[in-house]
Coordinates of N, CA and C in Angstrom, one line a residue:
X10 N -0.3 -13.4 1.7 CA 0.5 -12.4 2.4 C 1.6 -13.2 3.2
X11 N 2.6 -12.5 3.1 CA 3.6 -13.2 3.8 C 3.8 -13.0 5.6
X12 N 4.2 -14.6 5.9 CA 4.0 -14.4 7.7 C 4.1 -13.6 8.6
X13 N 5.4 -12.8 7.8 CA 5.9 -12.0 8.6 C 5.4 -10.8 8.3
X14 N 5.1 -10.5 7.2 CA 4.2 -8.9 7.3 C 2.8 -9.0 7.5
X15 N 2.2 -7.6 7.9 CA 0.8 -7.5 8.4 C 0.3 -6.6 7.5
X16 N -0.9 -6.3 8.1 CA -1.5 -5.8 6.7 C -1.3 -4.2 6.7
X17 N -0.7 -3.1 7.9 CA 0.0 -2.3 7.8 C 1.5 -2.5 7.2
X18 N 2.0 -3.3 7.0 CA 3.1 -3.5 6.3 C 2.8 -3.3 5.0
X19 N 1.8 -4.2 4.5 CA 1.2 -3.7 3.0 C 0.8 -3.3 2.8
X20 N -0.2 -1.8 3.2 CA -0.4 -0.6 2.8 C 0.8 0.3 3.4
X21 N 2.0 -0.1 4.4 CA 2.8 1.1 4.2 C 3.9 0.2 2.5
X22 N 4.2 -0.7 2.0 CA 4.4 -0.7 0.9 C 3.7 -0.4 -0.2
X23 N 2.9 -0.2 -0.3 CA 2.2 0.4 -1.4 C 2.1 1.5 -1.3
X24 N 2.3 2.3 -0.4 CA 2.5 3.9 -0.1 C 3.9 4.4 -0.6
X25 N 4.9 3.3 -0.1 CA 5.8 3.4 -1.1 C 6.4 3.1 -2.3
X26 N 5.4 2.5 -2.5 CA 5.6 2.2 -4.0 C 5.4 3.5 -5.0
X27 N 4.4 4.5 -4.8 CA 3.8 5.0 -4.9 C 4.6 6.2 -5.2
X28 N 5.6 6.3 -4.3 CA 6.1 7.9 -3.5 C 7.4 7.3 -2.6
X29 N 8.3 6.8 -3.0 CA 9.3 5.9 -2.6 C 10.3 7.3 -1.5
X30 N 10.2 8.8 -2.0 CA 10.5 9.5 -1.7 C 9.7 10.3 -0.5
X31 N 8.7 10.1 0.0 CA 8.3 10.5 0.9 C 8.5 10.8 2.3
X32 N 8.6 11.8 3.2 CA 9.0 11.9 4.3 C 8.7 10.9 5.7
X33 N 9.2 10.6 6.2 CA 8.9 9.3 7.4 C 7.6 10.1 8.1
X34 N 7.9 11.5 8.1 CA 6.7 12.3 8.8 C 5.4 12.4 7.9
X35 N 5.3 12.5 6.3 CA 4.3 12.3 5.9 C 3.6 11.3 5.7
X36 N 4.7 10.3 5.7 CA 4.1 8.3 5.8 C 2.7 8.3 7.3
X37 N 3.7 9.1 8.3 CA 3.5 8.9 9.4 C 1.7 9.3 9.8
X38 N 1.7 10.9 8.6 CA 0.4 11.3 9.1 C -0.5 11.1 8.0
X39 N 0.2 10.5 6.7 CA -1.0 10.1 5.9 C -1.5 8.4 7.1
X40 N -0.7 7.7 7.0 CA -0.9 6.2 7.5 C -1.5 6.3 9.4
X41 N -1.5 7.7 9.9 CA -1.9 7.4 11.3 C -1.1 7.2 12.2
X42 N 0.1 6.7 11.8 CA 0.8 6.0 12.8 C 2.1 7.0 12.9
X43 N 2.3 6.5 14.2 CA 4.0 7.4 15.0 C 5.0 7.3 13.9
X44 N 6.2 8.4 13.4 CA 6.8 8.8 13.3 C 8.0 7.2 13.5
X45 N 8.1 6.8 14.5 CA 9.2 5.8 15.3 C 8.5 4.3 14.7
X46 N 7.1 4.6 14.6 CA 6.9 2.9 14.0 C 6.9 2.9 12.7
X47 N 6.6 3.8 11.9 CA 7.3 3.8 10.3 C 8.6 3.8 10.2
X48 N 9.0 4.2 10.6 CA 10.8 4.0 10.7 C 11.2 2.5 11.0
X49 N 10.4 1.9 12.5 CA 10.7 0.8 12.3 C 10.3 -0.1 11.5
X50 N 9.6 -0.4 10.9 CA 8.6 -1.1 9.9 C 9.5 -1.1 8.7
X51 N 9.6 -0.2 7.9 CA 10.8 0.2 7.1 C 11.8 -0.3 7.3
X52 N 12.7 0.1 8.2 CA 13.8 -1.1 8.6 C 13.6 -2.4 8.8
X53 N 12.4 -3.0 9.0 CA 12.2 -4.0 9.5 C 11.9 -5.3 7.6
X54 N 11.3 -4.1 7.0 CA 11.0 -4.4 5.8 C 12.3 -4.8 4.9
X55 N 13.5 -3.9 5.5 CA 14.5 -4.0 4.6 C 15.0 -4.9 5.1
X56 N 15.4 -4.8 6.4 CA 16.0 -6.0 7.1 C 15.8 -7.0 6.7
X57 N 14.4 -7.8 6.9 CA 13.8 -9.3 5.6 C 14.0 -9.3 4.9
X58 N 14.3 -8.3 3.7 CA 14.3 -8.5 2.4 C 13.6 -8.2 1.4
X59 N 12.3 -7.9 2.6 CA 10.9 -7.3 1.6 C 11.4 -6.6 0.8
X60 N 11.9 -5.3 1.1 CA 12.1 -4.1 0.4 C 13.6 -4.1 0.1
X61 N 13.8 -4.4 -1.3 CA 15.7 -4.9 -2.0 C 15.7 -3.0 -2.4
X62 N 15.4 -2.2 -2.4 CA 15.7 -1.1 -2.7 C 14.9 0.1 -3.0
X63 N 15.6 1.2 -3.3 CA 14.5 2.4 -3.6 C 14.7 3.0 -4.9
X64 N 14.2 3.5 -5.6 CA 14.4 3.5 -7.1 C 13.7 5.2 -8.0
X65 N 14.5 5.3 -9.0 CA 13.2 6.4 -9.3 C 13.0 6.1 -11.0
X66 N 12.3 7.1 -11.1 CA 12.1 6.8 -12.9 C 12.4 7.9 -13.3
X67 N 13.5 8.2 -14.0 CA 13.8 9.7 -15.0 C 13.2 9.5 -16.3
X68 N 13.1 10.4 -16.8 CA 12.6 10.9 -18.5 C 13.3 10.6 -19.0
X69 N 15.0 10.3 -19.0 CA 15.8 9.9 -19.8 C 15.6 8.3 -19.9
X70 N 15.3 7.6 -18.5 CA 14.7 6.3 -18.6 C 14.2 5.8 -19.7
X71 N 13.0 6.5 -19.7 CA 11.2 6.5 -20.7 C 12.2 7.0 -22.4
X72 N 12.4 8.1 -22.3 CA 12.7 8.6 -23.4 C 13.8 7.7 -24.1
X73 N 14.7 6.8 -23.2 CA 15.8 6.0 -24.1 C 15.3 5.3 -25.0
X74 N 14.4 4.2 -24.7 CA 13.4 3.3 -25.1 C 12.1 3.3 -25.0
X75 N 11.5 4.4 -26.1 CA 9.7 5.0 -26.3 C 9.2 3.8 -26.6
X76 N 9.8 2.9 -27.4 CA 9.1 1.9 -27.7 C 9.0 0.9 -26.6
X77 N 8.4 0.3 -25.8 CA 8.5 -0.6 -25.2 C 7.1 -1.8 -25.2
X78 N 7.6 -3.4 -25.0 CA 6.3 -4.3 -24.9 C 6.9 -5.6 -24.5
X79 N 5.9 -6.4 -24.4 CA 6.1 -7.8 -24.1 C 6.3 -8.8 -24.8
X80 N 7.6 -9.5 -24.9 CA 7.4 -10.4 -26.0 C 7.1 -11.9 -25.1
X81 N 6.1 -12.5 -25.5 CA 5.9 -14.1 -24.9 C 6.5 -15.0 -25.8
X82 N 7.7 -16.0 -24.8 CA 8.4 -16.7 -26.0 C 8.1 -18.2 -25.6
X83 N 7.6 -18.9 -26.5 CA 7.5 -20.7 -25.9 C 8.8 -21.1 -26.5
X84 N 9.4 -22.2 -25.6 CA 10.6 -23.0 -26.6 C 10.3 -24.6 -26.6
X85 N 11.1 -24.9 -27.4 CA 10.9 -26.3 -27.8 C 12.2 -26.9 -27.4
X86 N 12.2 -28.2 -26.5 CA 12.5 -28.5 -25.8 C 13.3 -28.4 -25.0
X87 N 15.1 -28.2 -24.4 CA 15.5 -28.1 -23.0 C 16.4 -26.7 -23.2
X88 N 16.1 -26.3 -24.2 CA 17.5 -24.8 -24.4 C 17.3 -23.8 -23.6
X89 N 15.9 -23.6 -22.5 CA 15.8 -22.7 -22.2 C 16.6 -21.5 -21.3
X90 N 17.7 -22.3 -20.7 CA 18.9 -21.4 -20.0 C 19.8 -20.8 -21.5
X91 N 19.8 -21.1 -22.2 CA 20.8 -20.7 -23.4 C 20.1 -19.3 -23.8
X92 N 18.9 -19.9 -23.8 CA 18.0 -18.4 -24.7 C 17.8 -17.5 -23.9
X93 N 17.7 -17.8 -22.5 CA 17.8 -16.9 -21.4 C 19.2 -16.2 -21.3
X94 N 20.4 -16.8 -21.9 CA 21.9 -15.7 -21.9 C 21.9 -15.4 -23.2
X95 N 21.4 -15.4 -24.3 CA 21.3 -15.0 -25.2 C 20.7 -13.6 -25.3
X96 N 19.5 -13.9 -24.8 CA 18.0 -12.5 -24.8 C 19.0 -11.7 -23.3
X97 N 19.4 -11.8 -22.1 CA 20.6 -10.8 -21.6 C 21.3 -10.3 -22.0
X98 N 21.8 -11.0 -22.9 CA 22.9 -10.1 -23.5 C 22.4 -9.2 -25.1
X99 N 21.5 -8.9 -25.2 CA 20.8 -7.9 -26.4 C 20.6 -6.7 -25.1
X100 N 21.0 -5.8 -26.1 CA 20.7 -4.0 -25.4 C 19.4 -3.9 -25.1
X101 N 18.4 -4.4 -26.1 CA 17.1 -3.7 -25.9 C 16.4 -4.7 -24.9
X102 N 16.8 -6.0 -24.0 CA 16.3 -6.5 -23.2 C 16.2 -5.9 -21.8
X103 N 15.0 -5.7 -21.0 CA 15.4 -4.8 -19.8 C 15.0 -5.7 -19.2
X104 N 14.2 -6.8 -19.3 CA 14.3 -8.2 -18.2 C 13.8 -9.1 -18.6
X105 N 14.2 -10.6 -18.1 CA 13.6 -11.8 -18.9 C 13.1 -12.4 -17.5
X106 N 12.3 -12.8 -17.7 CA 11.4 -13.8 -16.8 C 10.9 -14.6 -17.3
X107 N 11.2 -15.7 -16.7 CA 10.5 -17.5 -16.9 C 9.0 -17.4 -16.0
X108 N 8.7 -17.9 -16.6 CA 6.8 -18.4 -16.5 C 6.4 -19.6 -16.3
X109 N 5.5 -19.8 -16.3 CA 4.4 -21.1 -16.2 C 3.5 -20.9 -17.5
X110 N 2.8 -22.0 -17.7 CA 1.8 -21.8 -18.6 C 2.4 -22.1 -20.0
X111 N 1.7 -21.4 -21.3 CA 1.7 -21.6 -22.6 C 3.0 -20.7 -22.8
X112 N 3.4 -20.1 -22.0 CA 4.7 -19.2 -22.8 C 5.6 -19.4 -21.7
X113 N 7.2 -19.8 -22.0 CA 8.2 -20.0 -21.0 C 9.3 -19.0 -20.2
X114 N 8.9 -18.1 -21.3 CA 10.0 -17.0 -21.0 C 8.9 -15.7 -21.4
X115 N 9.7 -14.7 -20.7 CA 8.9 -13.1 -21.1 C 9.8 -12.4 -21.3
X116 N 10.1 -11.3 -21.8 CA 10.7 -10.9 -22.0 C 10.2 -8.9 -22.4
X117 N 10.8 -8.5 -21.5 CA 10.5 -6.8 -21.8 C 11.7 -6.1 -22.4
X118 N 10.8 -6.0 -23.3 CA 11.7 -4.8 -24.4 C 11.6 -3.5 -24.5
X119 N 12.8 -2.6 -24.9 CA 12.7 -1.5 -25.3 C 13.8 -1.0 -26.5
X120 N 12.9 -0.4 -26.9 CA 13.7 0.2 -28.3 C 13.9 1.6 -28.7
X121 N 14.4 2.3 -29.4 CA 14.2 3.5 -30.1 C 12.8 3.9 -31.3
X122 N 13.1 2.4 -32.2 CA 12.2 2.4 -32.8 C 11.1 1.3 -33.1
X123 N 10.0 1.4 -34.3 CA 9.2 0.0 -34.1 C 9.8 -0.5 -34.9
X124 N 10.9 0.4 -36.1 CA 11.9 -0.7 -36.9 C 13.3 -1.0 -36.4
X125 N 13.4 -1.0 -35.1 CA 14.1 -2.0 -34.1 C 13.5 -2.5 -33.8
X126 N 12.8 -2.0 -33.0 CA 11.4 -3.4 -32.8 C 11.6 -4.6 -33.0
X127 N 11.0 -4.5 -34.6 CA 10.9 -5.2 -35.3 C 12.3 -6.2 -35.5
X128 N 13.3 -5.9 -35.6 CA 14.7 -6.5 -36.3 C 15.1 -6.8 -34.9
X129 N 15.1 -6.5 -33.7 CA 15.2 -7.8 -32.6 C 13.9 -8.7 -32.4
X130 N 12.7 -8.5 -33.0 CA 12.1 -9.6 -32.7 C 12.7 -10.6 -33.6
X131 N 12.8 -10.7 -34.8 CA 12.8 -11.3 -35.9 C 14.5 -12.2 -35.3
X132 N 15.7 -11.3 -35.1 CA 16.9 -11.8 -34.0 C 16.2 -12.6 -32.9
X133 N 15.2 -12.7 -32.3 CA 14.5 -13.2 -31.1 C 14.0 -14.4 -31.6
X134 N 13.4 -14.3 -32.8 CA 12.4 -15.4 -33.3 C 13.3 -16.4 -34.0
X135 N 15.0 -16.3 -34.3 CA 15.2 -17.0 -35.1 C 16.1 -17.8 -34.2
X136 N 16.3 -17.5 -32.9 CA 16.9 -18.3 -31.8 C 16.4 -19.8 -31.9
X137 N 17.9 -20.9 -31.9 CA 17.6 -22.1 -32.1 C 16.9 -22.7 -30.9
X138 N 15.6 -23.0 -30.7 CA 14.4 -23.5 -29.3 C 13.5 -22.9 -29.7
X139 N 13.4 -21.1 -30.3 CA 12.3 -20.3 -29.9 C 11.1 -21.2 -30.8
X140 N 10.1 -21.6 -30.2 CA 9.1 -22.4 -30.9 C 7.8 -21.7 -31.3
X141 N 7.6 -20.1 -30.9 CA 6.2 -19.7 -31.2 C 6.8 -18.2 -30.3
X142 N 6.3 -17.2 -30.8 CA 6.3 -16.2 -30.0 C 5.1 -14.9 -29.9
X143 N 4.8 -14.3 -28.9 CA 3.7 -13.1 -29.1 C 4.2 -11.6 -28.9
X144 N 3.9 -10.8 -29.0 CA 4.6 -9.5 -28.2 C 3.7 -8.4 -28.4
X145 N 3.2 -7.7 -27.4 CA 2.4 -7.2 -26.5 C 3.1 -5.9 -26.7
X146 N 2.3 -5.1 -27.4 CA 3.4 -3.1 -27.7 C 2.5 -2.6 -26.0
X147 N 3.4 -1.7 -25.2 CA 3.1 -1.1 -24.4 C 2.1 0.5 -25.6
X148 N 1.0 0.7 -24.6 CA 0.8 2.0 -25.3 C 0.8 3.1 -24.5
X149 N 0.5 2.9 -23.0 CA 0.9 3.9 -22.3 C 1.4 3.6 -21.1
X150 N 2.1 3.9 -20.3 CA 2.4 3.6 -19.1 C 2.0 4.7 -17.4
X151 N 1.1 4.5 -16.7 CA 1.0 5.2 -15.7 C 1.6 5.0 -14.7
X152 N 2.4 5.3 -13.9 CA 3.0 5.0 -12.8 C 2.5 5.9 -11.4
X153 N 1.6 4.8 -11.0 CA 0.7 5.3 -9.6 C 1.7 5.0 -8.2

Protein backbone atom coordinates (compact mmCIF):
# COMPACT_ATOMS: atom_id res chain seq x y z
CA UNK A 1 0.00 0.00 0.00
CA UNK A 2 1.29 3.18 -0.74
CA UNK A 3 2.50 5.70 2.25
CA UNK A 4 0.42 8.09 1.54
CA UNK A 5 -2.91 6.39 1.21
CA UNK A 6 -4.83 4.53 3.98
CA UNK A 7 -6.90 1.87 3.85
CA UNK A 8 -10.10 4.21 3.53
CA UNK A 9 -8.34 5.57 0.52
CA UNK A 10 -8.46 1.99 -0.91
CA UNK A 11 -11.80 1.02 -0.40
CA UNK A 12 -12.94 4.63 -1.44
CA UNK A 13 -10.92 3.63 -4.81
CA UNK A 14 -12.35 0.66 -5.37
CA UNK A 15 -15.81 2.12 -4.91
CA UNK A 16 -14.76 3.99 -7.66
CA UNK A 17 -13.58 1.94 -9.74
CA UNK A 18 -16.64 0.34 -9.57
CA UNK A 19 -19.15 3.38 -10.19
CA UNK A 20 -16.61 6.21 -11.16
CA UNK A 21 -20.02 8.11 -11.57
CA UNK A 22 -21.31 8.10 -8.29
CA UNK A 23 -22.60 10.85 -6.13
CA UNK A 24 -20.10 12.42 -3.40
CA UNK A 25 -23.40 11.90 -1.21
CA UNK A 26 -23.74 8.26 -2.04
CA UNK A 27 -19.87 7.56 -1.64
CA UNK A 28 -20.55 9.36 1.50
CA UNK A 29 -23.46 6.98 2.89
CA UNK A 30 -22.47 3.85 1.30
CA UNK A 31 -18.64 4.38 2.97
CA UNK A 32 -19.96 6.06 6.46
CA UNK A 33 -18.17 8.95 6.09
CA UNK A 34 -19.00 12.93 5.83
CA UNK A 35 -19.98 14.28 2.63
CA UNK A 36 -16.58 17.04 3.05
CA UNK A 37 -14.16 14.03 3.76
CA UNK A 38 -14.94 12.18 0.47
CA UNK A 39 -14.56 15.24 -1.39
CA UNK A 40 -11.40 15.73 0.27
CA UNK A 41 -9.84 12.38 -0.18
CA UNK A 42 -10.83 12.51 -3.80
CA UNK A 43 -9.05 15.63 -4.25
CA UNK A 44 -6.40 14.57 -2.34
CA UNK A 45 -6.25 11.28 -4.51
CA UNK A 46 -6.08 13.39 -7.62
CA UNK A 47 -3.79 15.79 -6.30
CA UNK A 48 -0.89 12.73 -5.84
CA UNK A 49 -1.63 11.32 -8.77
CA UNK A 50 -3.32 8.31 -7.51
CA UNK A 51 -6.29 8.87 -9.50
CA UNK A 52 -4.91 10.10 -13.45
CA UNK A 53 -8.71 10.22 -14.39
CA UNK A 54 -12.32 9.18 -14.76
CA UNK A 55 -13.41 7.08 -17.61
CA UNK A 56 -16.44 5.19 -18.88
CA UNK A 57 -16.99 2.19 -21.13
CA UNK A 58 -19.67 2.58 -24.12
CA UNK A 59 -21.01 -0.35 -26.30
CA UNK A 60 -19.48 1.24 -29.13
CA UNK A 61 -16.15 0.70 -27.15
CA UNK A 62 -16.87 -3.30 -26.70
CA UNK A 63 -18.70 -3.55 -30.02
CA UNK A 64 -15.62 -1.86 -32.15
CA UNK A 65 -13.36 -4.69 -31.23
CA UNK A 66 -15.65 -8.06 -30.09
CA UNK A 67 -12.63 -9.87 -30.54
CA UNK A 68 -10.30 -9.05 -27.94
CA UNK A 69 -6.96 -11.07 -25.97
CA UNK A 70 -3.59 -11.19 -24.91
CA UNK A 71 -0.75 -11.71 -26.96
CA UNK A 72 2.59 -12.65 -24.79
CA UNK A 73 5.63 -11.71 -26.86
CA UNK A 74 9.42 -12.83 -25.84
CA UNK A 75 12.13 -11.15 -28.07
CA UNK A 76 15.47 -12.06 -28.80
CA UNK A 77 17.88 -9.84 -27.98
CA UNK A 78 17.94 -5.75 -27.65
CA UNK A 79 15.09 -4.65 -30.23
CA UNK A 80 12.72 -4.38 -27.68
CA UNK A 81 11.89 -0.46 -27.98
CA UNK A 82 11.50 -0.95 -31.92
CA UNK A 83 8.86 -3.58 -31.43
CA UNK A 84 7.25 -1.57 -28.91
CA UNK A 85 6.80 1.44 -31.86
CA UNK A 86 6.00 -0.89 -34.21
CA UNK A 87 2.96 -2.96 -32.15
CA UNK A 88 1.72 1.23 -31.34
CA UNK A 89 1.41 1.96 -34.30
CA UNK A 90 -1.09 -1.12 -35.54
CA UNK A 91 -4.94 -0.08 -35.07
CA UNK A 92 -5.79 -3.21 -33.34
CA UNK A 93 -3.23 -2.52 -30.46
CA UNK A 94 -5.08 -0.90 -27.43
CA UNK A 95 -1.92 -1.24 -25.07
CA UNK A 96 1.59 -2.68 -24.86
CA UNK A 97 3.21 -3.35 -21.68
CA UNK A 98 6.70 -4.60 -20.83
CA UNK A 99 6.97 -7.34 -18.20
CA UNK A 100 9.27 -9.40 -16.26
CA UNK A 101 9.55 -13.02 -16.55
CA UNK A 102 9.33 -15.47 -19.71
CA UNK A 103 7.42 -12.97 -21.88
CA UNK A 104 8.83 -9.25 -22.45
CA UNK A 105 6.16 -7.49 -23.85
CA UNK A 106 2.15 -7.88 -23.67
CA UNK A 107 0.18 -6.66 -25.68
CA UNK A 108 -3.89 -6.20 -25.85
CA UNK A 109 -5.59 -6.61 -28.78
CA UNK A 110 -8.73 -6.01 -30.44
CA UNK A 111 -10.23 -6.81 -33.55
CA UNK A 112 -13.43 -7.11 -35.67
CA UNK A 113 -12.60 -10.47 -36.47
CA UNK A 114 -10.76 -13.85 -35.47
CA UNK A 115 -9.63 -13.54 -39.23
CA UNK A 116 -8.02 -10.33 -38.18
CA UNK A 117 -7.02 -11.80 -35.41
CA UNK A 118 -5.34 -13.99 -36.90
CA UNK A 119 -3.47 -11.81 -39.87
CA UNK A 120 -2.03 -9.26 -37.12
CA UNK A 121 -0.82 -12.02 -35.10
CA UNK A 122 0.97 -13.59 -37.97
CA UNK A 123 2.11 -9.36 -38.83
CA UNK A 124 3.17 -9.58 -34.94
CA UNK A 125 4.95 -12.81 -35.19
CA UNK A 126 7.06 -11.96 -38.20
CA UNK A 127 8.55 -8.79 -36.49
CA UNK A 128 12.38 -8.90 -36.75
CA UNK A 129 13.26 -9.85 -32.46
CA UNK A 130 9.80 -11.52 -31.91
CA UNK A 131 11.34 -14.87 -30.61
CA UNK A 132 8.18 -16.95 -29.41
CA UNK A 133 4.72 -15.66 -28.83
CA UNK A 134 1.32 -16.84 -26.91
CA UNK A 135 -2.08 -15.07 -27.06
CA UNK A 136 -4.79 -15.53 -24.64
CA UNK A 137 -8.62 -14.96 -26.58
CA UNK A 138 -10.71 -12.86 -24.01
CA UNK A 139 -14.14 -14.83 -23.64
CA UNK A 140 -15.96 -12.68 -21.59
CA UNK A 141 -15.45 -9.62 -19.82
CA UNK A 142 -17.27 -8.39 -16.46
CA UNK A 143 -16.79 -5.12 -15.33
CA UNK A 144 -17.37 -4.92 -11.53
Amino acid sequence: MDKKMNKMDNILLNFLKKNARASISSIAAELNLTRTTVRTKINKLINNGEILGFTIITKSDVQSSPVRGLVMIQIEGTGAHLIQKKLVALQQVKAVHTTNGKWDIIVDLGTQSLDELDEILTKIRKFPGVNNSETSLFLSTKYI
